[in-house]
Amino acid sequence: MPLPLPRARTALLLTGAALLARRAVRRRVRRSPLWPLPALDTPVSGHSGRRSTTTHRLLITERASAAEDVVLLRLEGAGLPAWQPGAHLDLLLPSGLVRQYSLCGDPAAADTYTIATRLVEDGRGGSREVHERLRAGDEVEVRAPRNRFPLVDAPAYLFVAGGIGITPILPMLRSVAASGADWRLLYGGRSRASMPFLDEIEKLGAEGGRVTVVPADEAGRSDTAGALADTAEGTAVYCCGPEPLMDAVAAALPPGRTLHLERFAPASTSTAGAGPFEVELRRSGRTVHVTADRSVLSAVREELPHVSYSCEQGFCGTCRQSVLEGEVDHRDELLTDSERDDSMLICVSRCRGGRLVLDL
């Protein structure tokens, strides 16, 4: 017995929809053989509970010179997340590069972020793009501030800055000066003209001789050992600048003082133990070989070219992946101890054994 006309029409429509859906799936599989990936219970790679990846589009309302080859940018927008001294943000440049800059303005200034960047002639292009392309009136995107260099409570403070390393320390100086805390600053640079915010800093420390300025062209190198020797037990020592400066501070740190470092470049690491190993990509069902002279990121992207990354120096966190098995040799400057329990930045970190399993 033939079907009634409305029921027959419905059956034909459903059959046609099913055929179209099946063809769409086949086309998707041909374009991407890994789709759909076999799902784990909770795939978390590429996601961080530490911070949101939400971006904010801001207007550059001021561009100024903070020192020779140092550009200051004031960024404004509505509803910006609050921040504390020591924080930095990710600046998403028009080219697609992502760079991290310390906030050097006033945390109490709502809806305003202030950053400063020195031109690095032999760098990887980020600072040059800031200097050559960004102007007042332009819009840029940033990610919310995060802080791995927080100002802690302490009976006294010694700040040691070199050149552009003054940027995360400047808001700390304003804070401790306003609170009446006991503090000192040792500030070095190539010359006075090259040292950002020098006038403001000298005014902050005008009473009590709290600030020692050491331009290399006038006085040579900073006496970090002498400055540290004059500190009392319990002093919090904050240092940011070139790696040799931070190494000198760490080497001369007396017992009973706490050291806090902020790096603008990766710390030099030994290649000891940097042998080859295997990385299983659990969800995609593949295994890659990581040789001693390449990164996990490089090896993984040969199989999964769409894996996200940015700085390739262990700072931004874009390439963070969840580790399911294996012991990680962490070489980043970003993750906390708890985050290192089950994740890694695959641009710089490696394996302490012969095998890692990633949630990819």
JSON list of C-alpha atoms in Angstrom, two decimals, residues 54-236:
[
{"chain": "A", "resi": 54, "resn": "THR", "atom": "CA", "xyz": [40.03, 37.04, 25.70]},
{"chain": "A", "resi": 55, "resn": "THR", "atom": "CA", "xyz": [41.56, 40.00, 23.92]},
{"chain": "A", "resi": 56, "resn": "HIS", "atom": "CA", "xyz": [40.84, 43.70, 24.37]},
{"chain": "A", "resi": 57, "resn": "ARG", "atom": "CA", "xyz": [40.99, 46.17, 21.50]},
{"chain": "A", "resi": 58, "resn": "LEU", "atom": "CA", "xyz": [42.60, 49.38, 22.71]},
{"chain": "A", "resi": 59, "resn": "LEU", "atom": "CA", "xyz": [43.31, 52.81, 21.26]},
{"chain": "A", "resi": 60, "resn": "ILE", "atom": "CA", "xyz": [46.83, 54.22, 21.35]},
{"chain": "A", "resi": 61, "resn": "THR", "atom": "CA", "xyz": [46.18, 57.65, 22.83]},
{"chain": "A", "resi": 62, "resn": "GLU", "atom": "CA", "xyz": [49.80, 58.67, 23.32]},
{"chain": "A", "resi": 63, "resn": "ARG", "atom": "CA", "xyz": [53.16, 57.76, 21.82]},
{"chain": "A", "resi": 64, "resn": "ALA", "atom": "CA", "xyz": [56.23, 59.36, 23.39]},
{"chain": "A", "resi": 65, "resn": "SER", "atom": "CA", "xyz": [59.96, 58.90, 23.77]},
{"chain": "A", "resi": 66, "resn": "ALA", "atom": "CA", "xyz": [60.91, 57.59, 27.22]},
{"chain": "A", "resi": 67, "resn": "ALA", "atom": "CA", "xyz": [64.66, 57.52, 26.40]},
{"chain": "A", "resi": 68, "resn": "GLU", "atom": "CA", "xyz": [66.96, 56.92, 23.45]},
{"chain": "A", "resi": 69, "resn": "ASP", "atom": "CA", "xyz": [65.40, 54.12, 21.35]},
{"chain": "A", "resi": 70, "resn": "VAL", "atom": "CA", "xyz": [62.62, 53.63, 23.91]},
{"chain": "A", "resi": 71, "resn": "VAL", "atom": "CA", "xyz": [59.01, 54.26, 22.89]},
{"chain": "A", "resi": 72, "resn": "LEU", "atom": "CA", "xyz": [56.21, 54.67, 25.44]},
{"chain": "A", "resi": 73, "resn": "LEU", "atom": "CA", "xyz": [52.65, 53.81, 24.42]},
{"chain": "A", "resi": 74, "resn": "ARG", "atom": "CA", "xyz": [49.53, 54.68, 26.39]},
{"chain": "A", "resi": 75, "resn": "LEU", "atom": "CA", "xyz": [46.65, 52.35, 25.55]},
{"chain": "A", "resi": 76, "resn": "GLU", "atom": "CA", "xyz": [43.06, 53.11, 26.53]},
{"chain": "A", "resi": 77, "resn": "GLY", "atom": "CA", "xyz": [39.82, 51.14, 26.48]},
{"chain": "A", "resi": 78, "resn": "ALA", "atom": "CA", "xyz": [36.72, 50.47, 28.56]},
{"chain": "A", "resi": 79, "resn": "GLY", "atom": "CA", "xyz": [36.41, 47.80, 31.23]},
{"chain": "A", "resi": 80, "resn": "LEU", "atom": "CA", "xyz": [40.05, 46.74, 31.36]},
{"chain": "A", "resi": 81, "resn": "PRO", "atom": "CA", "xyz": [41.10, 44.09, 33.92]},
{"chain": "A", "resi": 82, "resn": "ALA", "atom": "CA", "xyz": [42.93, 45.43, 36.97]},
{"chain": "A", "resi": 83, "resn": "TRP", "atom": "CA", "xyz": [46.64, 44.76, 37.48]},
{"chain": "A", "resi": 84, "resn": "GLN", "atom": "CA", "xyz": [49.31, 45.03, 40.17]},
{"chain": "A", "resi": 85, "resn": "PRO", "atom": "CA", "xyz": [52.97, 46.12, 40.03]},
{"chain": "A", "resi": 86, "resn": "GLY", "atom": "CA", "xyz": [55.12, 43.58, 38.22]},
{"chain": "A", "resi": 87, "resn": "ALA", "atom": "CA", "xyz": [52.42, 42.56, 35.73]},
{"chain": "A", "resi": 88, "resn": "HIS", "atom": "CA", "xyz": [52.85, 42.34, 31.99]},
{"chain": "A", "resi": 89, "resn": "LEU", "atom": "CA", "xyz": [50.53, 41.86, 29.02]},
{"chain": "A", "resi": 90, "resn": "ASP", "atom": "CA", "xyz": [50.62, 40.28, 25.57]},
{"chain": "A", "resi": 91, "resn": "LEU", "atom": "CA", "xyz": [50.58, 42.80, 22.73]},
{"chain": "A", "resi": 92, "resn": "LEU", "atom": "CA", "xyz": [49.19, 41.37, 19.49]},
{"chain": "A", "resi": 93, "resn": "LEU", "atom": "CA", "xyz": [51.00, 43.22, 16.72]},
{"chain": "A", "resi": 94, "resn": "PRO", "atom": "CA", "xyz": [49.45, 43.90, 13.30]},
{"chain": "A", "resi": 95, "resn": "SER", "atom": "CA", "xyz": [51.83, 41.40, 11.67]},
{"chain": "A", "resi": 96, "resn": "GLY", "atom": "CA", "xyz": [50.55, 38.60, 13.91]},
{"chain": "A", "resi": 97, "resn": "LEU", "atom": "CA", "xyz": [53.58, 38.60, 16.21]},
{"chain": "A", "resi": 98, "resn": "VAL", "atom": "CA", "xyz": [52.83, 38.50, 19.94]},
{"chain": "A", "resi": 99, "resn": "ARG", "atom": "CA", "xyz": [55.19, 40.21, 22.36]},
{"chain": "A", "resi": 100, "resn": "GLN", "atom": "CA", "xyz": [55.15, 40.63, 26.14]},
{"chain": "A", "resi": 101, "resn": "TYR", "atom": "CA", "xyz": [55.65, 44.05, 27.74]},
{"chain": "A", "resi": 102, "resn": "SER", "atom": "CA", "xyz": [55.66, 45.05, 31.40]},
{"chain": "A", "resi": 103, "resn": "LEU", "atom": "CA", "xyz": [53.06, 47.54, 32.54]},
{"chain": "A", "resi": 104, "resn": "CYS", "atom": "CA", "xyz": [54.83, 50.67, 33.75]},
{"chain": "A", "resi": 105, "resn": "GLY", "atom": "CA", "xyz": [51.89, 53.00, 34.40]},
{"chain": "A", "resi": 106, "resn": "ASP", "atom": "CA", "xyz": [49.66, 53.47, 37.43]},
{"chain": "A", "resi": 107, "resn": "PRO", "atom": "CA", "xyz": [47.48, 50.48, 38.47]},
{"chain": "A", "resi": 108, "resn": "ALA", "atom": "CA", "xyz": [44.93, 52.97, 39.81]},
{"chain": "A", "resi": 109, "resn": "ALA", "atom": "CA", "xyz": [44.46, 54.52, 36.36]},
{"chain": "A", "resi": 110, "resn": "ALA", "atom": "CA", "xyz": [41.36, 52.66, 35.22]},
{"chain": "A", "resi": 111, "resn": "ASP", "atom": "CA", "xyz": [40.93, 51.90, 31.53]},
{"chain": "A", "resi": 112, "resn": "THR", "atom": "CA", "xyz": [44.60, 52.70, 30.79]},
{"chain": "A", "resi": 113, "resn": "TYR", "atom": "CA", "xyz": [47.63, 50.49, 30.20]},
{"chain": "A", "resi": 114, "resn": "THR", "atom": "CA", "xyz": [51.10, 51.97, 29.67]},
{"chain": "A", "resi": 115, "resn": "ILE", "atom": "CA", "xyz": [54.01, 50.06, 28.17]},
{"chain": "A", "resi": 116, "resn": "ALA", "atom": "CA", "xyz": [57.50, 50.94, 26.94]},
{"chain": "A", "resi": 117, "resn": "THR", "atom": "CA", "xyz": [59.73, 49.05, 24.55]},
{"chain": "A", "resi": 118, "resn": "ARG", "atom": "CA", "xyz": [63.34, 49.45, 23.52]},
{"chain": "A", "resi": 119, "resn": "LEU", "atom": "CA", "xyz": [64.31, 48.97, 19.89]},
{"chain": "A", "resi": 120, "resn": "VAL", "atom": "CA", "xyz": [66.38, 45.78, 19.56]},
{"chain": "A", "resi": 121, "resn": "GLU", "atom": "CA", "xyz": [68.33, 46.07, 16.32]},
{"chain": "A", "resi": 122, "resn": "ASP", "atom": "CA", "xyz": [69.22, 42.38, 16.12]},
{"chain": "A", "resi": 123, "resn": "GLY", "atom": "CA", "xyz": [65.96, 41.10, 17.63]},
{"chain": "A", "resi": 124, "resn": "ARG", "atom": "CA", "xyz": [63.19, 39.03, 16.05]},
{"chain": "A", "resi": 125, "resn": "GLY", "atom": "CA", "xyz": [61.18, 41.97, 14.72]},
{"chain": "A", "resi": 126, "resn": "GLY", "atom": "CA", "xyz": [58.66, 42.73, 17.46]},
{"chain": "A", "resi": 127, "resn": "SER", "atom": "CA", "xyz": [60.29, 45.85, 18.86]},
{"chain": "A", "resi": 128, "resn": "ARG", "atom": "CA", "xyz": [61.00, 47.19, 15.37]},
{"chain": "A", "resi": 129, "resn": "GLU", "atom": "CA", "xyz": [57.34, 46.79, 14.45]},
{"chain": "A", "resi": 130, "resn": "VAL", "atom": "CA", "xyz": [56.30, 48.71, 17.56]},
{"chain": "A", "resi": 131, "resn": "HIS", "atom": "CA", "xyz": [58.73, 51.51, 16.76]},
{"chain": "A", "resi": 132, "resn": "GLU", "atom": "CA", "xyz": [58.03, 51.74, 13.05]},
{"chain": "A", "resi": 133, "resn": "ARG", "atom": "CA", "xyz": [54.34, 50.94, 12.70]},
{"chain": "A", "resi": 134, "resn": "LEU", "atom": "CA", "xyz": [52.43, 51.89, 15.85]},
{"chain": "A", "resi": 135, "resn": "ARG", "atom": "CA", "xyz": [51.26, 55.49, 16.15]},
{"chain": "A", "resi": 136, "resn": "ALA", "atom": "CA", "xyz": [48.81, 57.49, 18.26]},
{"chain": "A", "resi": 137, "resn": "GLY", "atom": "CA", "xyz": [45.32, 56.86, 16.91]},
{"chain": "A", "resi": 138, "resn": "ASP", "atom": "CA", "xyz": [46.02, 53.25, 15.95]},
{"chain": "A", "resi": 139, "resn": "GLU", "atom": "CA", "xyz": [44.15, 50.37, 17.55]},
{"chain": "A", "resi": 140, "resn": "VAL", "atom": "CA", "xyz": [45.88, 47.28, 18.92]},
{"chain": "A", "resi": 141, "resn": "GLU", "atom": "CA", "xyz": [44.79, 44.10, 20.64]},
{"chain": "A", "resi": 142, "resn": "VAL", "atom": "CA", "xyz": [46.12, 42.94, 24.01]},
{"chain": "A", "resi": 143, "resn": "ARG", "atom": "CA", "xyz": [45.49, 39.98, 26.29]},
{"chain": "A", "resi": 144, "resn": "ALA", "atom": "CA", "xyz": [44.69, 40.58, 29.95]},
{"chain": "A", "resi": 145, "resn": "PRO", "atom": "CA", "xyz": [47.67, 41.26, 32.27]},
{"chain": "A", "resi": 146, "resn": "ARG", "atom": "CA", "xyz": [49.25, 38.46, 34.26]},
{"chain": "A", "resi": 147, "resn": "ASN", "atom": "CA", "xyz": [51.86, 38.69, 36.98]},
{"chain": "A", "resi": 148, "resn": "ARG", "atom": "CA", "xyz": [54.77, 36.33, 37.60]},
{"chain": "A", "resi": 149, "resn": "PHE", "atom": "CA", "xyz": [56.82, 39.09, 39.29]},
{"chain": "A", "resi": 150, "resn": "PRO", "atom": "CA", "xyz": [54.52, 40.26, 42.12]},
{"chain": "A", "resi": 151, "resn": "LEU", "atom": "CA", "xyz": [55.56, 42.72, 44.81]},
{"chain": "A", "resi": 152, "resn": "VAL", "atom": "CA", "xyz": [55.51, 40.84, 48.14]},
{"chain": "A", "resi": 153, "resn": "ASP", "atom": "CA", "xyz": [55.33, 42.24, 51.65]},
{"chain": "A", "resi": 154, "resn": "ALA", "atom": "CA", "xyz": [58.80, 42.61, 53.14]},
{"chain": "A", "resi": 155, "resn": "PRO", "atom": "CA", "xyz": [60.54, 44.69, 55.86]},
{"chain": "A", "resi": 156, "resn": "ALA", "atom": "CA", "xyz": [62.83, 46.23, 53.22]},
{"chain": "A", "resi": 157, "resn": "TYR", "atom": "CA", "xyz": [63.43, 46.22, 49.48]},
{"chain": "A", "resi": 158, "resn": "LEU", "atom": "CA", "xyz": [66.40, 46.44, 47.15]},
{"chain": "A", "resi": 159, "resn": "PHE", "atom": "CA", "xyz": [65.58, 46.95, 43.48]},
{"chain": "A", "resi": 160, "resn": "VAL", "atom": "CA", "xyz": [68.25, 46.37, 40.83]},
{"chain": "A", "resi": 161, "resn": "ALA", "atom": "CA", "xyz": [67.40, 47.41, 37.27]},
{"chain": "A", "resi": 162, "resn": "GLY", "atom": "CA", "xyz": [69.34, 47.54, 34.04]},
{"chain": "A", "resi": 163, "resn": "GLY", "atom": "CA", "xyz": [68.09, 49.67, 31.17]},
{"chain": "A", "resi": 164, "resn": "ILE", "atom": "CA", "xyz": [64.61, 48.74, 29.98]},
{"chain": "A", "resi": 165, "resn": "GLY", "atom": "CA", "xyz": [64.44, 46.39, 33.00]},
{"chain": "A", "resi": 166, "resn": "ILE", "atom": "CA", "xyz": [63.17, 49.39, 34.94]},
{"chain": "A", "resi": 167, "resn": "THR", "atom": "CA", "xyz": [59.68, 49.01, 33.41]},
{"chain": "A", "resi": 168, "resn": "PRO", "atom": "CA", "xyz": [58.23, 46.36, 35.77]},
{"chain": "A", "resi": 169, "resn": "ILE", "atom": "CA", "xyz": [60.05, 47.91, 38.72]},
{"chain": "A", "resi": 170, "resn": "LEU", "atom": "CA", "xyz": [58.78, 51.48, 38.26]},
{"chain": "A", "resi": 171, "resn": "PRO", "atom": "CA", "xyz": [55.23, 50.77, 39.56]},
{"chain": "A", "resi": 172, "resn": "MET", "atom": "CA", "xyz": [56.83, 48.96, 42.53]},
{"chain": "A", "resi": 173, "resn": "LEU", "atom": "CA", "xyz": [58.90, 52.04, 43.35]},
{"chain": "A", "resi": 174, "resn": "ARG", "atom": "CA", "xyz": [55.80, 54.23, 43.31]},
{"chain": "A", "resi": 175, "resn": "SER", "atom": "CA", "xyz": [54.00, 51.75, 45.57]},
{"chain": "A", "resi": 176, "resn": "VAL", "atom": "CA", "xyz": [56.74, 51.36, 48.19]},
{"chain": "A", "resi": 177, "resn": "ALA", "atom": "CA", "xyz": [57.46, 55.10, 48.18]},
{"chain": "A", "resi": 178, "resn": "ALA", "atom": "CA", "xyz": [53.79, 55.84, 48.83]},
{"chain": "A", "resi": 179, "resn": "SER", "atom": "CA", "xyz": [53.63, 53.27, 51.63]},
{"chain": "A", "resi": 180, "resn": "GLY", "atom": "CA", "xyz": [56.67, 54.60, 53.46]},
{"chain": "A", "resi": 181, "resn": "ALA", "atom": "CA", "xyz": [58.54, 51.29, 53.17]},
{"chain": "A", "resi": 182, "resn": "ASP", "atom": "CA", "xyz": [62.32, 51.03, 53.42]},
{"chain": "A", "resi": 183, "resn": "TRP", "atom": "CA", "xyz": [63.63, 50.74, 49.86]},
{"chain": "A", "resi": 184, "resn": "ARG", "atom": "CA", "xyz": [66.70, 51.31, 47.70]},
{"chain": "A", "resi": 185, "resn": "LEU", "atom": "CA", "xyz": [67.27, 51.23, 43.92]},
{"chain": "A", "resi": 186, "resn": "LEU", "atom": "CA", "xyz": [70.44, 50.50, 41.96]},
{"chain": "A", "resi": 187, "resn": "TYR", "atom": "CA", "xyz": [69.77, 51.58, 38.38]},
{"chain": "A", "resi": 188, "resn": "GLY", "atom": "CA", "xyz": [72.30, 51.04, 35.60]},
{"chain": "A", "resi": 189, "resn": "GLY", "atom": "CA", "xyz": [72.36, 51.73, 31.88]},
{"chain": "A", "resi": 190, "resn": "ARG", "atom": "CA", "xyz": [74.60, 52.60, 28.96]},
{"chain": "A", "resi": 191, "resn": "SER", "atom": "CA", "xyz": [74.14, 56.33, 29.51]},
{"chain": "A", "resi": 192, "resn": "ARG", "atom": "CA", "xyz": [71.70, 58.67, 31.21]},
{"chain": "A", "resi": 193, "resn": "ALA", "atom": "CA", "xyz": [70.06, 59.39, 27.88]},
{"chain": "A", "resi": 194, "resn": "SER", "atom": "CA", "xyz": [69.35, 55.69, 27.39]},
{"chain": "A", "resi": 195, "resn": "MET", "atom": "CA", "xyz": [67.74, 55.14, 30.82]},
{"chain": "A", "resi": 196, "resn": "PRO", "atom": "CA", "xyz": [63.92, 55.37, 30.77]},
{"chain": "A", "resi": 197, "resn": "PHE", "atom": "CA", "xyz": [61.99, 57.33, 33.43]},
{"chain": "A", "resi": 198, "resn": "LEU", "atom": "CA", "xyz": [65.20, 58.62, 35.03]},
{"chain": "A", "resi": 199, "resn": "ASP", "atom": "CA", "xyz": [63.81, 62.01, 36.03]},
{"chain": "A", "resi": 200, "resn": "GLU", "atom": "CA", "xyz": [60.79, 60.52, 37.83]},
{"chain": "A", "resi": 201, "resn": "ILE", "atom": "CA", "xyz": [62.91, 57.91, 39.58]},
{"chain": "A", "resi": 202, "resn": "GLU", "atom": "CA", "xyz": [65.43, 60.44, 40.87]},
{"chain": "A", "resi": 203, "resn": "LYS", "atom": "CA", "xyz": [62.57, 62.54, 42.26]},
{"chain": "A", "resi": 204, "resn": "LEU", "atom": "CA", "xyz": [61.09, 59.49, 44.01]},
{"chain": "A", "resi": 205, "resn": "GLY", "atom": "CA", "xyz": [64.40, 58.83, 45.73]},
{"chain": "A", "resi": 206, "resn": "ALA", "atom": "CA", "xyz": [65.45, 62.42, 46.27]},
{"chain": "A", "resi": 207, "resn": "GLU", "atom": "CA", "xyz": [65.06, 62.17, 50.04]},
{"chain": "A", "resi": 208, "resn": "GLY", "atom": "CA", "xyz": [67.34, 59.76, 51.84]},
{"chain": "A", "resi": 209, "resn": "GLY", "atom": "CA", "xyz": [69.61, 58.95, 48.92]},
{"chain": "A", "resi": 210, "resn": "ARG", "atom": "CA", "xyz": [67.54, 55.91, 48.01]},
{"chain": "A", "resi": 211, "resn": "VAL", "atom": "CA", "xyz": [68.48, 55.85, 44.31]},
{"chain": "A", "resi": 212, "resn": "THR", "atom": "CA", "xyz": [71.93, 55.10, 42.91]},
{"chain": "A", "resi": 213, "resn": "VAL", "atom": "CA", "xyz": [72.21, 55.78, 39.17]},
{"chain": "A", "resi": 214, "resn": "VAL", "atom": "CA", "xyz": [75.14, 54.17, 37.36]},
{"chain": "A", "resi": 215, "resn": "PRO", "atom": "CA", "xyz": [75.52, 55.17, 33.69]},
{"chain": "A", "resi": 216, "resn": "ALA", "atom": "CA", "xyz": [78.22, 52.92, 32.25]},
{"chain": "A", "resi": 217, "resn": "ASP", "atom": "CA", "xyz": [79.77, 55.72, 30.19]},
{"chain": "A", "resi": 218, "resn": "GLU", "atom": "CA", "xyz": [80.36, 57.70, 33.39]},
{"chain": "A", "resi": 219, "resn": "ALA", "atom": "CA", "xyz": [80.84, 55.18, 36.21]},
{"chain": "A", "resi": 220, "resn": "GLY", "atom": "CA", "xyz": [81.37, 51.74, 34.69]},
{"chain": "A", "resi": 221, "resn": "ARG", "atom": "CA", "xyz": [79.46, 48.73, 36.00]},
{"chain": "A", "resi": 222, "resn": "SER", "atom": "CA", "xyz": [77.02, 48.72, 38.89]},
{"chain": "A", "resi": 223, "resn": "ASP", "atom": "CA", "xyz": [78.39, 47.47, 42.22]},
{"chain": "A", "resi": 224, "resn": "THR", "atom": "CA", "xyz": [75.73, 44.85, 42.81]},
{"chain": "A", "resi": 225, "resn": "ALA", "atom": "CA", "xyz": [77.78, 43.00, 45.45]},
{"chain": "A", "resi": 226, "resn": "GLY", "atom": "CA", "xyz": [78.21, 46.18, 47.47]},
{"chain": "A", "resi": 227, "resn": "ALA", "atom": "CA", "xyz": [74.51, 47.05, 47.26]},
{"chain": "A", "resi": 228, "resn": "LEU", "atom": "CA", "xyz": [73.53, 43.56, 48.40]},
{"chain": "A", "resi": 229, "resn": "ALA", "atom": "CA", "xyz": [76.04, 43.58, 51.25]},
{"chain": "A", "resi": 230, "resn": "ASP", "atom": "CA", "xyz": [74.32, 46.67, 52.67]},
{"chain": "A", "resi": 231, "resn": "THR", "atom": "CA", "xyz": [70.91, 44.99, 52.90]},
{"chain": "A", "resi": 232, "resn": "ALA", "atom": "CA", "xyz": [69.38, 43.71, 56.12]},
{"chain": "A", "resi": 233, "resn": "GLU", "atom": "CA", "xyz": [68.21, 40.15, 56.61]},
{"chain": "A", "resi": 234, "resn": "GLY", "atom": "CA", "xyz": [64.68, 39.70, 55.29]},
{"chain": "A", "resi": 235, "resn": "THR", "atom": "CA", "xyz": [65.15, 42.16, 52.43]},
{"chain": "A", "resi": 236, "resn": "ALA", "atom": "CA", "xyz": [63.27, 41.33, 49.22]}
]
